mmCIF file of C-alpha atoms in Angstrom:
data_model
loop_
_atom_site.group_PDB
_atom_site.id
_atom_site.type_symbol
_atom_site.label_atom_id
_atom_site.label_comp_id
_atom_site.label_asym_id
_atom_site.label_seq_id
_atom_site.Cartn_x
_atom_site.Cartn_y
_atom_site.Cartn_z
ATOM 1 C CA UNK T 1222 -34.968 17.273 3.133
ATOM 2 C CA UNK T 1223 -34.808 21.050 3.663
ATOM 3 C CA UNK T 1224 -34.874 22.208 7.275
ATOM 4 C CA UNK T 1225 -37.767 24.529 6.435
ATOM 5 C CA UNK T 1226 -40.014 21.543 5.704
ATOM 6 C CA UNK T 1227 -39.140 19.981 9.046
ATOM 7 C CA UNK T 1228 -39.919 23.212 10.904
ATOM 8 C CA UNK T 1229 -43.267 23.580 9.146
ATOM 9 C CA UNK T 1230 -44.234 20.005 9.964
ATOM 10 C CA UNK T 1231 -43.258 20.342 13.630
ATOM 11 C CA UNK T 1232 -45.246 23.547 13.914
ATOM 12 C CA UNK T 1233 -48.425 21.750 12.851
ATOM 13 C CA UNK T 1234 -47.915 18.264 14.325
ATOM 14 C CA UNK T 1235 -47.969 18.025 18.148
ATOM 15 C CA UNK T 1236 -47.025 14.319 18.100
ATOM 16 C CA UNK T 1237 -43.861 14.865 16.095
ATOM 17 C CA UNK T 1238 -43.012 17.955 18.111
ATOM 18 C CA UNK T 1239 -43.333 15.952 21.323
ATOM 19 C CA UNK T 1240 -41.134 13.218 19.890
ATOM 20 C CA UNK T 1241 -38.510 15.781 18.887
ATOM 21 C CA UNK T 1242 -38.574 17.302 22.378
ATOM 22 C CA UNK T 1243 -38.169 13.849 23.944
ATOM 23 C CA UNK T 1244 -35.294 12.998 21.602
ATOM 24 C CA UNK T 1245 -33.539 16.235 22.456
ATOM 25 C CA UNK T 1246 -34.028 15.574 26.174
ATOM 26 C CA UNK T 1247 -32.599 12.055 25.891
ATOM 27 C CA UNK T 1248 -29.625 13.414 23.976
ATOM 28 C CA UNK T 1249 -29.048 16.114 26.585
ATOM 29 C CA UNK T 1250 -29.192 13.630 29.471
ATOM 30 C CA UNK T 1251 -26.849 11.225 27.702
ATOM 31 C CA UNK T 1252 -24.321 13.998 27.214
ATOM 32 C CA UNK T 1253 -24.533 15.076 30.849
ATOM 33 C CA UNK T 1254 -24.034 11.589 32.309
ATOM 34 C CA UNK T 1255 -20.486 11.356 33.701
ATOM 35 C CA UNK T 1256 -18.264 8.846 31.969
ATOM 36 C CA UNK T 1257 -17.537 5.682 33.893
ATOM 37 C CA UNK T 1258 -13.889 5.278 34.887
ATOM 38 C CA UNK T 1259 -12.012 2.674 32.877
ATOM 39 C CA UNK T 1260 -8.763 0.974 33.823
ATOM 40 C CA UNK T 1261 -5.584 2.147 32.137
ATOM 41 C CA UNK T 1262 -4.368 -0.817 30.084
ATOM 42 C CA UNK T 1263 -1.679 1.060 28.173
ATOM 43 C CA UNK T 1264 1.182 -0.713 29.908
ATOM 44 C CA UNK T 1265 -0.380 -4.149 29.383
ATOM 45 C CA UNK T 1266 -0.977 -3.512 25.679
ATOM 46 C CA UNK T 1267 2.523 -2.184 25.133
ATOM 47 C CA UNK T 1268 3.971 -5.198 26.926
ATOM 48 C CA UNK T 1269 2.273 -7.529 24.428
ATOM 49 C CA UNK T 1270 3.692 -5.760 21.385
ATOM 50 C CA UNK T 1271 6.673 -7.445 19.708
ATOM 51 C CA UNK T 1272 9.972 -5.801 20.423
ATOM 52 C CA UNK T 1273 11.129 -3.577 17.584
ATOM 53 C CA UNK T 1274 14.494 -4.542 16.084
ATOM 54 C CA UNK T 1275 17.330 -2.280 17.013
ATOM 55 C CA UNK T 1276 18.185 0.465 14.554
ATOM 56 C CA UNK T 1277 21.772 -0.715 14.342
ATOM 57 C CA UNK T 1278 20.735 -4.252 13.460
ATOM 58 C CA UNK T 1279 18.271 -3.035 10.821
ATOM 59 C CA UNK T 1280 20.861 -0.777 9.231
ATOM 60 C CA UNK T 1281 23.359 -3.629 9.276
ATOM 61 C CA UNK T 1282 21.002 -5.885 7.331
ATOM 62 C CA UNK T 1283 20.205 -3.112 4.854
ATOM 63 C CA UNK T 1284 23.870 -2.359 4.299
ATOM 64 C CA UNK T 1285 24.651 -6.031 3.711
ATOM 65 C CA UNK T 1286 21.821 -6.447 1.205
ATOM 66 C CA UNK T 1287 22.784 -3.295 -0.658
ATOM 67 C CA UNK T 1288 26.456 -4.250 -0.845
ATOM 68 C CA UNK T 1289 25.541 -7.689 -2.134
ATOM 69 C CA UNK T 1290 23.259 -6.113 -4.732
ATOM 70 C CA UNK T 1291 26.057 -3.774 -5.789
ATOM 71 C CA UNK T 1292 28.280 -6.795 -6.353
ATOM 72 C CA UNK T 1293 25.567 -8.532 -8.380
ATOM 73 C CA UNK T 1294 25.037 -5.379 -10.433
ATOM 74 C CA UNK T 1295 28.747 -5.124 -11.153
ATOM 75 C CA UNK T 1296 28.814 -8.777 -12.216
ATOM 76 C CA UNK T 1297 25.794 -8.272 -14.462
ATOM 77 C CA UNK T 1298 27.508 -5.246 -15.989
ATOM 78 C CA UNK T 1299 30.606 -7.321 -16.696
ATOM 79 C CA UNK T 1300 28.445 -9.909 -18.457
ATOM 80 C CA UNK T 1301 26.819 -7.280 -20.683
ATOM 81 C CA UNK T 1302 29.980 -5.486 -21.874
ATOM 82 C CA UNK T 1303 31.412 -8.261 -24.113
ATOM 83 C CA UNK T 1304 28.079 -8.768 -25.855
ATOM 84 C CA UNK T 1305 27.754 -5.053 -26.590
ATOM 85 C CA UNK T 1306 31.382 -4.435 -27.545
ATOM 86 C CA UNK T 1307 31.887 -7.411 -29.853
ATOM 87 C CA UNK T 1308 30.759 -7.783 -33.426
ATOM 88 C CA UNK T 1309 29.995 -4.151 -34.142
ATOM 89 C CA UNK T 1310 30.384 -4.524 -37.926
ATOM 90 C CA UNK T 1311 27.824 -6.257 -40.096
ATOM 91 C CA UNK T 1312 24.442 -6.445 -38.409
ATOM 92 C CA UNK T 1313 23.774 -10.106 -39.078
ATOM 93 C CA UNK T 1314 20.956 -11.721 -37.126
ATOM 94 C CA UNK T 1315 23.190 -13.562 -34.599
ATOM 95 C CA UNK T 1316 25.176 -10.363 -34.018
ATOM 96 C CA UNK T 1317 22.030 -8.348 -33.409
ATOM 97 C CA UNK T 1318 20.742 -11.052 -31.072
ATOM 98 C CA UNK T 1319 24.003 -10.786 -29.136
ATOM 99 C CA UNK T 1320 23.607 -7.021 -28.920
ATOM 100 C CA UNK T 1321 20.016 -7.417 -27.779
ATOM 101 C CA UNK T 1322 21.094 -9.833 -25.051
ATOM 102 C CA UNK T 1323 23.808 -7.413 -23.981
ATOM 103 C CA UNK T 1324 21.271 -4.591 -23.785
ATOM 104 C CA UNK T 1325 19.037 -6.715 -21.547
ATOM 105 C CA UNK T 1326 21.956 -7.549 -19.274
ATOM 106 C CA UNK T 1327 22.941 -3.883 -19.142
ATOM 107 C CA UNK T 1328 19.396 -2.932 -18.187
ATOM 108 C CA UNK T 1329 19.405 -5.524 -15.414
ATOM 109 C CA UNK T 1330 22.748 -4.232 -14.165
ATOM 110 C CA UNK T 1331 21.364 -0.685 -14.091
ATOM 111 C CA UNK T 1332 18.302 -1.917 -12.176
ATOM 112 C CA UNK T 1333 20.437 -3.657 -9.547
ATOM 113 C CA UNK T 1334 22.821 -0.726 -9.126
ATOM 114 C CA UNK T 1335 20.046 1.872 -8.847
ATOM 115 C CA UNK T 1336 18.108 -0.180 -6.282
ATOM 116 C CA UNK T 1337 21.315 -0.713 -4.296
ATOM 117 C CA UNK T 1338 21.782 3.066 -4.121
ATOM 118 C CA UNK T 1339 18.068 3.915 -3.689
ATOM 119 C CA UNK T 1340 16.428 0.913 -1.988
ATOM 120 C CA UNK T 1341 13.061 2.677 -1.771
ATOM 121 C CA UNK T 1342 12.701 1.979 -5.520
ATOM 122 C CA UNK T 1343 12.934 -1.785 -5.033
ATOM 123 C CA UNK T 1344 9.181 -2.409 -5.044
ATOM 124 C CA UNK T 1345 8.764 -0.672 -8.395
ATOM 125 C CA UNK T 1346 11.309 -2.982 -10.040
ATOM 126 C CA UNK T 1347 9.712 -6.212 -8.826
ATOM 127 C CA UNK T 1348 6.957 -6.703 -11.465
ATOM 128 C CA UNK T 1349 9.416 -6.650 -14.378
ATOM 129 C CA UNK T 1350 12.267 -8.314 -12.524
ATOM 130 C CA UNK T 1351 10.347 -11.262 -11.075
ATOM 131 C CA UNK T 1352 8.449 -11.996 -14.283
ATOM 132 C CA UNK T 1353 11.651 -11.859 -16.358
ATOM 133 C CA UNK T 1354 13.496 -14.080 -13.875
ATOM 134 C CA UNK T 1355 10.684 -16.645 -13.785
ATOM 135 C CA UNK T 1356 10.399 -16.919 -17.570
ATOM 136 C CA UNK T 1357 14.158 -17.042 -18.131
ATOM 137 C CA UNK T 1358 14.605 -19.709 -15.445
ATOM 138 C CA UNK T 1359 11.865 -21.836 -16.992
ATOM 139 C CA UNK T 1360 13.252 -21.703 -20.542
ATOM 140 C CA UNK T 1361 16.829 -22.190 -19.314
ATOM 141 C CA UNK T 1362 15.907 -25.390 -17.489
ATOM 142 C CA UNK T 1363 14.183 -26.646 -20.627
ATOM 143 C CA UNK T 1364 17.201 -25.800 -22.777
ATOM 144 C CA UNK T 1365 19.514 -27.558 -20.331
ATOM 145 C CA UNK T 1366 17.450 -30.747 -20.506
ATOM 146 C CA UNK T 1367 17.450 -30.541 -24.305
ATOM 147 C CA UNK T 1368 21.185 -29.859 -24.457
ATOM 148 C CA UNK T 1369 20.677 -26.548 -26.265
ATOM 149 C CA UNK T 1370 22.671 -24.374 -23.868
ATOM 150 C CA UNK T 1371 26.067 -24.757 -22.250
ATOM 151 C CA UNK T 1372 26.218 -25.114 -18.503
ATOM 152 C CA UNK T 1373 28.528 -22.108 -18.097
ATOM 153 C CA UNK T 1374 25.991 -19.933 -19.915
ATOM 154 C CA UNK T 1375 23.203 -21.164 -17.658
ATOM 155 C CA UNK T 1376 25.304 -20.540 -14.544
ATOM 156 C CA UNK T 1377 25.615 -16.883 -15.573
ATOM 157 C CA UNK T 1378 21.873 -16.545 -15.000
ATOM 158 C CA UNK T 1379 22.441 -17.146 -11.288
ATOM 159 C CA UNK T 1380 23.412 -13.468 -11.092
ATOM 160 C CA UNK T 1381 19.899 -12.567 -12.198
ATOM 161 C CA UNK T 1382 18.349 -14.983 -9.720
ATOM 162 C CA UNK T 1383 20.460 -13.645 -6.849
ATOM 163 C CA UNK T 1384 19.682 -10.058 -7.804
ATOM 164 C CA UNK T 1385 15.946 -10.763 -7.877
ATOM 165 C CA UNK T 1386 16.124 -12.267 -4.378
ATOM 166 C CA UNK T 1387 18.071 -9.277 -3.035
ATOM 167 C CA UNK T 1388 15.717 -6.735 -4.609
ATOM 168 C CA UNK T 1389 12.730 -8.613 -3.159
ATOM 169 C CA UNK T 1390 14.314 -8.555 0.298
ATOM 170 C CA UNK T 1391 14.954 -4.812 0.067
ATOM 171 C CA UNK T 1392 11.389 -4.215 -1.136
ATOM 172 C CA UNK T 1393 10.014 -6.067 1.895
ATOM 173 C CA UNK T 1394 12.227 -4.158 4.308
ATOM 174 C CA UNK T 1395 11.344 -0.766 2.805
ATOM 175 C CA UNK T 1396 7.642 -1.314 2.195
ATOM 176 C CA UNK T 1397 5.280 1.462 3.249
ATOM 177 C CA UNK T 1398 3.496 0.951 6.592
ATOM 178 C CA UNK T 1399 -0.169 0.028 6.590
ATOM 179 C CA UNK T 1400 -2.605 2.841 7.204
ATOM 180 C CA UNK T 1401 -4.543 0.908 9.834
ATOM 181 C CA UNK T 1402 -5.440 -2.531 11.228
ATOM 182 C CA UNK T 1403 -6.756 -4.752 8.486
ATOM 183 C CA UNK T 1404 -6.534 -2.004 5.891
ATOM 184 C CA UNK T 1405 -4.473 -4.064 3.473
ATOM 185 C CA UNK T 1406 -7.000 -6.929 3.564
ATOM 186 C CA UNK T 1407 -9.915 -4.700 2.538
ATOM 187 C CA UNK T 1408 -10.881 -4.661 -1.162
ATOM 188 C CA UNK T 1409 -9.412 -1.725 -3.018
ATOM 189 C CA UNK T 1410 -12.903 -0.551 -4.005
ATOM 190 C CA UNK T 1411 -13.914 -0.307 -0.321
ATOM 191 C CA UNK T 1412 -10.766 1.621 0.536
ATOM 192 C CA UNK T 1413 -11.364 4.020 -2.349
ATOM 193 C CA UNK T 1414 -14.987 4.548 -1.324
ATOM 194 C CA UNK T 1415 -13.936 5.195 2.277
ATOM 195 C CA UNK T 1416 -11.552 7.921 1.150
ATOM 196 C CA UNK T 1417 -14.243 9.602 -0.947
ATOM 197 C CA UNK T 1418 -17.008 9.292 1.638
ATOM 198 C CA UNK T 1419 -17.846 12.629 3.356
ATOM 199 C CA UNK T 1420 -18.101 13.117 7.095
ATOM 200 C CA UNK T 1421 -20.731 10.606 8.286
ATOM 201 C CA UNK T 1422 -21.785 12.922 11.101
ATOM 202 C CA UNK T 1423 -23.060 15.466 8.616
ATOM 203 C CA UNK T 1424 -24.581 13.238 5.950
ATOM 204 C CA UNK T 1425 -26.115 10.328 7.863
ATOM 205 C CA UNK T 1426 -29.815 10.085 7.074
ATOM 206 C CA UNK T 1427 -32.793 8.615 8.834
ATOM 207 C CA UNK T 1428 -35.712 6.636 7.389
ATOM 208 C CA UNK T 1429 -37.193 9.697 5.689
ATOM 209 C CA UNK T 1430 -33.906 11.163 4.440
ATOM 210 C CA UNK T 1431 -33.580 13.786 7.186
ATOM 211 C CA UNK T 1432 -30.121 14.739 8.426
ATOM 212 C CA UNK T 1433 -29.086 12.777 11.542
ATOM 213 C CA UNK T 1434 -28.874 15.869 13.748
ATOM 214 C CA UNK T 1435 -32.240 17.319 12.718
ATOM 215 C CA UNK T 1436 -34.116 16.573 16.012
ATOM 216 C CA UNK T 1437 -31.778 18.859 17.925
ATOM 217 C CA UNK T 1438 -32.100 21.675 15.401
ATOM 218 C CA UNK T 1439 -35.811 21.181 14.960
ATOM 219 C CA UNK T 1440 -36.418 21.128 18.709
ATOM 220 C CA UNK T 1441 -34.440 24.292 19.152
ATOM 221 C CA UNK T 1442 -36.511 25.911 16.429
ATOM 222 C CA UNK T 1443 -39.751 24.773 18.034
ATOM 223 C CA UNK T 1444 -38.578 25.984 21.440
ATOM 224 C CA UNK T 1445 -37.615 29.339 20.039
ATOM 225 C CA UNK T 1446 -41.024 29.556 18.366
ATOM 226 C CA UNK T 1447 -42.822 28.839 21.655
ATOM 227 C CA UNK T 1448 -40.633 31.337 23.509
ATOM 228 C CA UNK T 1449 -41.434 33.958 20.917
#
């Protein structure tokens, strides 16, 4: 509602003008009331917080996980080289399947090595890595029961399983902090709406759609009109 309409209504309505004056007076008195002293509970709150792990211990864990992931990546790379280097002539179906398997293993090795060097990228690799590991583990167990795969071939997949566990651990240790208490549990639509919502102090509306701070402005206008 435009401020001009409010001013015109207050000028011709003594009841509303009296209400606006009373609201402004209540607001003024509330602002002038001294704040009651409150106890300082900072020390008590800080004492209840869990102790943060030492920086040296955290770095030690990170270094161990990254070194282990480097070793897994090197092992995965060693698995991929024979499949890519062998059978380069004659692109028969089994040969191409071997090359395709080698390419997958090489991609996994690259994923492990890159995450070991840049652990902040671990979370981005998890969707592909965990889904691939889950599906491959499921079909491998089925093939083992059916006798369609050799045990030594199945054991080679333990590199993938170990790498997925290490990448998951690094992703948890390098996850971004939450923006506030309970923020992560809120629906994403609510969080998005909260970011887009303007300042509530300037857009809050009353029953008739008037800005929340209009009594103060309207009263000042009425007072200025009476003074004039």
